[in-house]
Structure formats: C-alpha cells, structure tokens
Amino acid sequence: MSATVAGRSVSGEGREQHAGAPADGAAVPRRTLVLLFCSLMLAMLLASLNNTLLSSAVPTIVGELRGVEHMSWVITSFILASTIVMPIYGKLSDLFGRRPLLVTAILLFMAGSVIGALAQSIEVLVVARVVQGLGGGGLMILSQAAIADVVPARERGKYMGIMGGVFAFSSVAGPLLGGWLTEGPGWRWVFWFNLPLGLAALLGAIFLLRLPKRRRHDARVDLLGMIVLAAATTAIVLVSIWGGTTLAWNSPVLIALLGAGVLFAALFALVERRASEPIMPLAMFRDRNFVLTTIASLVIGIAMFGVLGYLPTYLQVETGIGAAAAGLLMIPMMGCLLTTSIVTGQIVSRTGRYKLMPLIGTIVLAAGLVGLSFIGVDTPVWVVCVALGVIGTGIGASNQILTLIVQNAFPNAMVGTATAANNYFRQVGATLGSAVVGALFASRLADRLSDRLPADGAVGDTSSFTPLVIAQLPEPIHSIVLEAYNSALLPVYLWIAPLVLLGFVAVLFVVERPLATTVDAERPEDEGHVNSLAVTHPELDGMPATGAVPVTDASARSRAERVGGGKERAVAPRRRPPGRATHRTAGAESERASCGRDAHTAPTRGGADCGGTGGQAPSAREGGRPPRATASERAD
C-alpha cells in the first residue's frame, strides 16, 4: 500500500518518488537519460576543449594580429567573463530552468567563436573571447546541475565521474588538435571548429534535454547582486593575474584593485542579505558540508592549475622537445585523472559512501606534489610521468565527488546555485594557483639566472628565453639555465602540498549524509516557495492524502528524506515538542474538521489555532493504531 504525500507517492517501504515517475526512482527512462547525458557531455566538451585548443595557437595568433603586448588578455578575458557569470547561470537556472539557459550559453559561445574567427585585430579577438566566456561560464555549471534534475544523488556519482573525464580528455586532445589546425588550415579554424561541435550541443539541448519544468513568474532577479559580484570578481581575478607579472605586488594600481575587491565583497554580502532571490544565498555558508567542500575544491584548484599552467613549459625546457610532445608527456596525469574519476564515481554509486574518496585523493595529490618537487635535472622522464600520474589520480578521486557532496547538501531547487557557487570558488582557486605559482616561479628564476649567468651579457636578454632558444645555448650556459629552471619551479610544489593537506582536514570534518535515492521533485513555486518535507511511516499506509509540512532547513529535509547504506527504508519522523508536530495524526485531522478547515491544508503549530497542541501519531509500541481510510476518504 502507499500514501500520496504532497503530490508524491510514498511506498510502504518508505520509498518516495514523484507522481508519475518510474518506479525505480529515475526521473526519465534509461534510453532518454542516455541521450540527455550525451547532449550534456557535448556541452561540457565544447567548454573544456576551447581553451586547450587555443593554447597551441596563441603565439601564432598574436603574431599575425600584431598584438603580442596584449597576449595575456586572450586568456584573461575568457577567465574573467566565465568566472563572473558562473553564479548567475546557477541561480537563474534554478528559477527559470536549465534548458533555456544552456541554449543561451551555447549560442553565446558560438557567437564568440564566429567573432574570433573573423577578427582582424587583437582588440576584436579579446571581445570575442569575452563573449565566449559569457557562454562558457554556463556550459559546465548547467551540465552538472542538469544531471542532478534527472539522476538521484546515489546514482549520480558514475555520471559525474564521466563528466570529470571530459576535462582530462580535452587537456590532452586540445593542444594536439590546436597545433594541427594552426599548422595546417590556419589558426582561425581553432574558432571555426567550435561551430559544428556547438551545433551538435545546441541540437542536443533543444531536442534531447527533457528536464522537469521550472519557472518562477514572480521571481525577482538580483540585478544589484550580479553587478556587485561582477565588480568584486573582476578586481580579485585581475589582482591574481597581474600580481607579480604585469604589475609589481606593491604597485598602487594593484593595491587599489585589492582594496576594491575587498570592498565589493563586503558590499556583496550586504546586498545578498536583503535580496529576495540572492545570486549566492548566504544561508549556503551555514551548511557545514558546503563550506568544507568549497575549501577543499579551492585548494585542489590551486594545485591542479599550478601544475597544468607551468609544467608543460618546464618539460619543453628540460627535455628540449616541442610543445606537442610536451603535451603528450601530460597524458599520464590526464589518463589517471580520467580513469580514477570514472572508477570512484562507480564506487560511490554502488556503495553510497563517498567521504573516503576525497580523503584518499587529497593525500595522494599531496604525495604527488612532494614527489614532483624532488625531481632534478638528471631525473629520467618516466619518473616525471609517474609523479604526474600520482597527481592525476589524486585529483580524479576528489574533484567530481566534492561537487556531488555539495549537490547532496541542498534540495533540487538550489542545486544550480550551490553547484555554481562551488565551481566559482574552484575557478578563483585555479586562477590564484596559476598566479601564485607563476609569480614565485618568475621571481625565483630571475634571481637564479642573475646570480649564475655571466655578468657580461653574453647570453643576451634572459626575459626573451624560449624553449627553442634555451636548447641552442652552448655549454655550460645551457646546463646553468636548466638548473635554474628546475630549482625555481619544482620546489614551489613542495610548498603547495601543505595547502592540499588543508583540503584533507576540511574533508575530514564533512558529515557523510546518505545519498538520496530519488530525485527531489519539488519546484520553487510549490508550497509557497519553500521545500516540502514528506514524512512516511509504515503505520500511515492507507491514510488519506494530507499535503506536506513546509520546512525551510535543507539539512532537516535531507535527514528526513534520505536513506543510507544502499537500502531503502522508512524514515520515522523525529519527535518534537508539543505544538511543532512533523506529521499529522488522526486527532489533528479531527481538530481541523471541527474548526471548519480543509483537511488537505497543512496545520500551523500542530493545530494551535483551534486551541490544540498537536502531537505525535500513536506508535504500535504504545498500542495505538491509526484508523483505516474509508472508501469515500480514499476517493477524496
């Protein structure tokens, strides 16, 4: 037998599903789910492949467009735009649905690709990258949030693992494909290449992305919050990118930017406290798991992009190989990341246990960074590849599982917002990681070269050193430069390892809440814009439908609705003081009937309006038994 609670079917075993959903808890049939997942993978591939494609083409592009002095903006503009819009996409998708926002993001990205392909100046190219960033910032976020709309958290791990593998694939295939396009048809095809891929993603989003409808006609968009967040993010990202490279750390401009970032961040917190639909609700930061996983994601981002940003160049210098071959040497890292991401996702889906994975991942990542820091000039290349493989294994065991933990901490109506906020801080961490490692590397390299190279200037301007120039230097100058590169960069990773251990400590205090086995079917418009807590008990079978009790605490919802250990079982309601009943009793129904209230309307304060105090349903142990519904009641 089963009772219907708030438009959902609750089985006698306590399993809850949306009315009309398949009995296995999945929101869509498997064939439809596979097609939907493929369309999301195309969107993720479009975003992740773009930057790696461009990395091989940037030197050629800026040379042809005569904009070498603006080369950094080709990358910076995309990072800045995509970081700013991440939280915006997440919140708007919670309010108005994933598909319209995903279609918008794909169209923006394709428009930016067309502008870039037709660019005749570096300024137009930078504009194109901004437009691409406005679309790219939504592609990853919306793909991760959309899968949460149709796949329960318990099953979502295996899908998230495959999504994490897309980035690993792009990191290897992108530079190779970008180099081939640049040397063959020309660098403009790096942008034209996005159009067929974008068109496939667009068609998939339109025709395959069948998600639950989600529209809030009365929602007030937090425009002021968007503006203030954009200002704060711009200041923070520019400080991290320019600090120690374009501008000195004590530069008045950099200090002013830093002050502006702090000021706008404080102002953003004040704005969000007053907003009816905040872009980044401050209530999220009261959730323990969200805060801890965000800290872990940030430090992992620092380590990951600190390695990806500078190790390929180091490998070119130390081994004398070309850029494409150096990219191939990163395959162990990305291959291990891909494999581990998929395997850990499968393990989480089968066992329902997830906390151990990022704990192991952060330890392995820290060990890989320590091993990398002790590599010397004469160390065989295969040892470097082993260290990179260890680093990839640690990242693969952590990244996507941390996103899953964040999604599991909030109801479906907040999944987009929470996922976007987590990715936002991860992106900021990635930017900071690249900036910090780059600044330390540049300053340490300059000091070592000035100390060890002859003072007569026979080697020329060291700031113009490229891997090709260094490979042609005579001995002993060549060996001195190699040693300087090695001692300037690799020990920095030893300093990052304790930061990764901070992520381990953060994950250590994560509360391993049971993963939901069904998709949360509430919509923001239901129950007066609050989530509904559906409580089931074996003794309630056969009782008439009565609605649901509004509960605003997400953690209370997860405690009541979620199941653990992979077994579906009823979750008995917690006892509460009189006047704060969590479910209706037969006596409460009688009180409402005597007061002339609709029995399908949730009572306030357990019937206190009628002078009653509410209470708990008598349990079988106490000898009580709820009356069975009559035929007329069941018909109602």
PDB file of C-alpha atoms in Angstrom, residues 414-535:
ATOM      1  CA  MET A 414      19.044  25.046  -5.021  1.00  0.00           C
ATOM      2  CA  VAL A 415      21.275  22.599  -6.898  1.00  0.00           C
ATOM      3  CA  GLY A 416      22.163  25.078  -9.663  1.00  0.00           C
ATOM      4  CA  THR A 417      23.011  27.828  -7.193  1.00  0.00           C
ATOM      5  CA  ALA A 418      25.093  25.536  -4.978  1.00  0.00           C
ATOM      6  CA  THR A 419      26.936  23.905  -7.903  1.00  0.00           C
ATOM      7  CA  ALA A 420      27.720  27.300  -9.419  1.00  0.00           C
ATOM      8  CA  ALA A 421      28.985  28.701  -6.110  1.00  0.00           C
ATOM      9  CA  ASN A 422      31.263  25.705  -5.585  1.00  0.00           C
ATOM     10  CA  ASN A 423      32.643  25.968  -9.131  1.00  0.00           C
ATOM     11  CA  TYR A 424      33.032  29.717  -8.743  1.00  0.00           C
ATOM     12  CA  PHE A 425      35.377  29.327  -5.802  1.00  0.00           C
ATOM     13  CA  ARG A 426      37.171  26.482  -7.560  1.00  0.00           C
ATOM     14  CA  GLN A 427      37.745  28.773 -10.554  1.00  0.00           C
ATOM     15  CA  VAL A 428      39.022  31.534  -8.282  1.00  0.00           C
ATOM     16  CA  GLY A 429      41.339  28.969  -6.692  1.00  0.00           C
ATOM     17  CA  ALA A 430      42.572  27.899 -10.118  1.00  0.00           C
ATOM     18  CA  THR A 431      43.297  31.498 -11.060  1.00  0.00           C
ATOM     19  CA  LEU A 432      45.065  32.122  -7.768  1.00  0.00           C
ATOM     20  CA  GLY A 433      47.037  28.892  -8.161  1.00  0.00           C
ATOM     21  CA  SER A 434      48.308  29.826 -11.600  1.00  0.00           C
ATOM     22  CA  ALA A 435      49.102  33.353 -10.426  1.00  0.00           C
ATOM     23  CA  VAL A 436      50.915  32.340  -7.237  1.00  0.00           C
ATOM     24  CA  VAL A 437      52.958  29.602  -8.894  1.00  0.00           C
ATOM     25  CA  GLY A 438      53.720  31.884 -11.839  1.00  0.00           C
ATOM     26  CA  ALA A 439      54.802  34.793  -9.654  1.00  0.00           C
ATOM     27  CA  LEU A 440      57.032  32.612  -7.469  1.00  0.00           C
ATOM     28  CA  PHE A 441      58.493  30.856 -10.494  1.00  0.00           C
ATOM     29  CA  ALA A 442      59.251  34.109 -12.326  1.00  0.00           C
ATOM     30  CA  SER A 443      60.887  35.820  -9.353  1.00  0.00           C
ATOM     31  CA  ARG A 444      62.944  32.766  -8.346  1.00  0.00           C
ATOM     32  CA  LEU A 445      64.040  32.176 -11.940  1.00  0.00           C
ATOM     33  CA  ALA A 446      65.134  35.792 -12.383  1.00  0.00           C
ATOM     34  CA  ASP A 447      67.173  35.643  -9.157  1.00  0.00           C
ATOM     35  CA  ARG A 448      68.905  32.410 -10.119  1.00  0.00           C
ATOM     36  CA  LEU A 449      69.719  33.489 -13.649  1.00  0.00           C
ATOM     37  CA  SER A 450      71.146  36.796 -12.475  1.00  0.00           C
ATOM     38  CA  ASP A 451      73.258  35.030  -9.828  1.00  0.00           C
ATOM     39  CA  ARG A 452      74.591  32.203 -12.002  1.00  0.00           C
ATOM     40  CA  LEU A 453      74.939  33.589 -15.528  1.00  0.00           C
ATOM     41  CA  PRO A 454      77.976  35.641 -16.594  1.00  0.00           C
ATOM     42  CA  ALA A 455      77.577  39.352 -15.974  1.00  0.00           C
ATOM     43  CA  ASP A 456      78.984  40.358 -19.396  1.00  0.00           C
ATOM     44  CA  GLY A 457      75.604  39.864 -21.063  1.00  0.00           C
ATOM     45  CA  ALA A 458      76.959  37.275 -23.496  1.00  0.00           C
ATOM     46  CA  VAL A 459      73.731  35.232 -23.306  1.00  0.00           C
ATOM     47  CA  GLY A 460      71.529  38.167 -24.186  1.00  0.00           C
ATOM     48  CA  ASP A 461      68.231  39.180 -22.597  1.00  0.00           C
ATOM     49  CA  THR A 462      67.055  36.360 -20.331  1.00  0.00           C
ATOM     50  CA  SER A 463      63.460  37.648 -20.491  1.00  0.00           C
ATOM     51  CA  SER A 464      63.335  36.566 -24.139  1.00  0.00           C
ATOM     52  CA  PHE A 465      64.303  32.965 -23.409  1.00  0.00           C
ATOM     53  CA  THR A 466      62.049  30.397 -25.110  1.00  0.00           C
ATOM     54  CA  PRO A 467      62.432  26.607 -25.062  1.00  0.00           C
ATOM     55  CA  LEU A 468      63.910  26.770 -28.574  1.00  0.00           C
ATOM     56  CA  VAL A 469      66.439  29.476 -27.621  1.00  0.00           C
ATOM     57  CA  ILE A 470      67.462  27.608 -24.476  1.00  0.00           C
ATOM     58  CA  ALA A 471      68.006  24.381 -26.438  1.00  0.00           C
ATOM     59  CA  GLN A 472      70.537  26.204 -28.671  1.00  0.00           C
ATOM     60  CA  LEU A 473      72.589  27.709 -25.823  1.00  0.00           C
ATOM     61  CA  PRO A 474      76.197  26.493 -25.566  1.00  0.00           C
ATOM     62  CA  GLU A 475      77.572  24.649 -22.573  1.00  0.00           C
ATOM     63  CA  PRO A 476      77.958  25.391 -19.701  1.00  0.00           C
ATOM     64  CA  ILE A 477      75.313  28.139 -20.127  1.00  0.00           C
ATOM     65  CA  HIS A 478      72.721  25.558 -21.168  1.00  0.00           C
ATOM     66  CA  SER A 479      73.220  23.486 -18.005  1.00  0.00           C
ATOM     67  CA  ILE A 480      73.089  26.593 -15.812  1.00  0.00           C
ATOM     68  CA  VAL A 481      69.754  27.646 -17.309  1.00  0.00           C
ATOM     69  CA  LEU A 482      68.306  24.126 -16.942  1.00  0.00           C
ATOM     70  CA  GLU A 483      69.337  24.010 -13.291  1.00  0.00           C
ATOM     71  CA  ALA A 484      67.852  27.461 -12.720  1.00  0.00           C
ATOM     72  CA  TYR A 485      64.510  26.390 -14.217  1.00  0.00           C
ATOM     73  CA  ASN A 486      64.472  23.236 -12.143  1.00  0.00           C
ATOM     74  CA  SER A 487      65.276  24.886  -8.811  1.00  0.00           C
ATOM     75  CA  ALA A 488      62.953  27.838  -9.498  1.00  0.00           C
ATOM     76  CA  LEU A 489      59.781  25.851 -10.277  1.00  0.00           C
ATOM     77  CA  LEU A 490      59.660  22.383  -8.767  1.00  0.00           C
ATOM     78  CA  PRO A 491      60.323  23.270  -5.089  1.00  0.00           C
ATOM     79  CA  VAL A 492      57.231  25.525  -5.265  1.00  0.00           C
ATOM     80  CA  TYR A 493      55.089  22.390  -5.435  1.00  0.00           C
ATOM     81  CA  LEU A 494      56.502  21.282  -2.097  1.00  0.00           C
ATOM     82  CA  TRP A 495      55.083  24.479  -0.610  1.00  0.00           C
ATOM     83  CA  ILE A 496      51.668  23.759  -2.132  1.00  0.00           C
ATOM     84  CA  ALA A 497      51.478  20.268  -0.601  1.00  0.00           C
ATOM     85  CA  PRO A 498      50.590  21.525   2.933  1.00  0.00           C
ATOM     86  CA  LEU A 499      47.822  23.585   1.352  1.00  0.00           C
ATOM     87  CA  VAL A 500      46.385  20.396  -0.141  1.00  0.00           C
ATOM     88  CA  LEU A 501      46.557  18.791   3.299  1.00  0.00           C
ATOM     89  CA  LEU A 502      44.347  21.646   4.471  1.00  0.00           C
ATOM     90  CA  GLY A 503      41.805  20.285   1.995  1.00  0.00           C
ATOM     91  CA  PHE A 504      42.233  16.855   3.605  1.00  0.00           C
ATOM     92  CA  VAL A 505      41.445  18.327   7.019  1.00  0.00           C
ATOM     93  CA  ALA A 506      38.391  20.078   5.593  1.00  0.00           C
ATOM     94  CA  VAL A 507      37.036  16.840   4.075  1.00  0.00           C
ATOM     95  CA  LEU A 508      37.768  15.031   7.338  1.00  0.00           C
ATOM     96  CA  PHE A 509      35.031  17.072   9.035  1.00  0.00           C
ATOM     97  CA  VAL A 510      32.472  16.571   6.255  1.00  0.00           C
ATOM     98  CA  VAL A 511      29.314  14.879   7.517  1.00  0.00           C
ATOM     99  CA  GLU A 512      28.629  11.857   5.314  1.00  0.00           C
ATOM    100  CA  ARG A 513      24.912  12.321   4.766  1.00  0.00           C
ATOM    101  CA  PRO A 514      23.127   9.470   2.988  1.00  0.00           C
ATOM    102  CA  LEU A 515      22.818   9.984  -0.755  1.00  0.00           C
ATOM    103  CA  ALA A 516      19.272  10.498  -1.978  1.00  0.00           C
ATOM    104  CA  THR A 517      17.883   7.554  -3.925  1.00  0.00           C
ATOM    105  CA  THR A 518      15.178   9.563  -5.699  1.00  0.00           C
ATOM    106  CA  VAL A 519      15.182  12.881  -7.486  1.00  0.00           C
ATOM    107  CA  ASP A 520      13.773  15.713  -5.390  1.00  0.00           C
ATOM    108  CA  ALA A 521      10.681  16.722  -7.321  1.00  0.00           C
ATOM    109  CA  GLU A 522       9.832  19.975  -5.593  1.00  0.00           C
ATOM    110  CA  ARG A 523       9.762  23.159  -7.584  1.00  0.00           C
ATOM    111  CA  PRO A 524      10.351  26.624  -6.136  1.00  0.00           C
ATOM    112  CA  GLU A 525       6.739  27.541  -6.708  1.00  0.00           C
ATOM    113  CA  ASP A 526       5.456  24.625  -4.628  1.00  0.00           C
ATOM    114  CA  GLU A 527       4.252  25.184  -1.088  1.00  0.00           C
ATOM    115  CA  GLY A 528       4.751  28.915  -1.116  1.00  0.00           C
ATOM    116  CA  HIS A 529       8.361  28.794  -2.341  1.00  0.00           C
ATOM    117  CA  VAL A 530       9.603  26.549   0.430  1.00  0.00           C
ATOM    118  CA  ASN A 531      10.635  22.953   0.242  1.00  0.00           C
ATOM    119  CA  SER A 532       8.291  20.241   1.394  1.00  0.00           C
ATOM    120  CA  LEU A 533       9.183  17.659   3.966  1.00  0.00           C
ATOM    121  CA  ALA A 534       7.425  14.407   3.193  1.00  0.00           C
ATOM    122  CA  VAL A 535       7.326  12.106   6.201  1.00  0.00           C
TER     123      VAL A 535
END
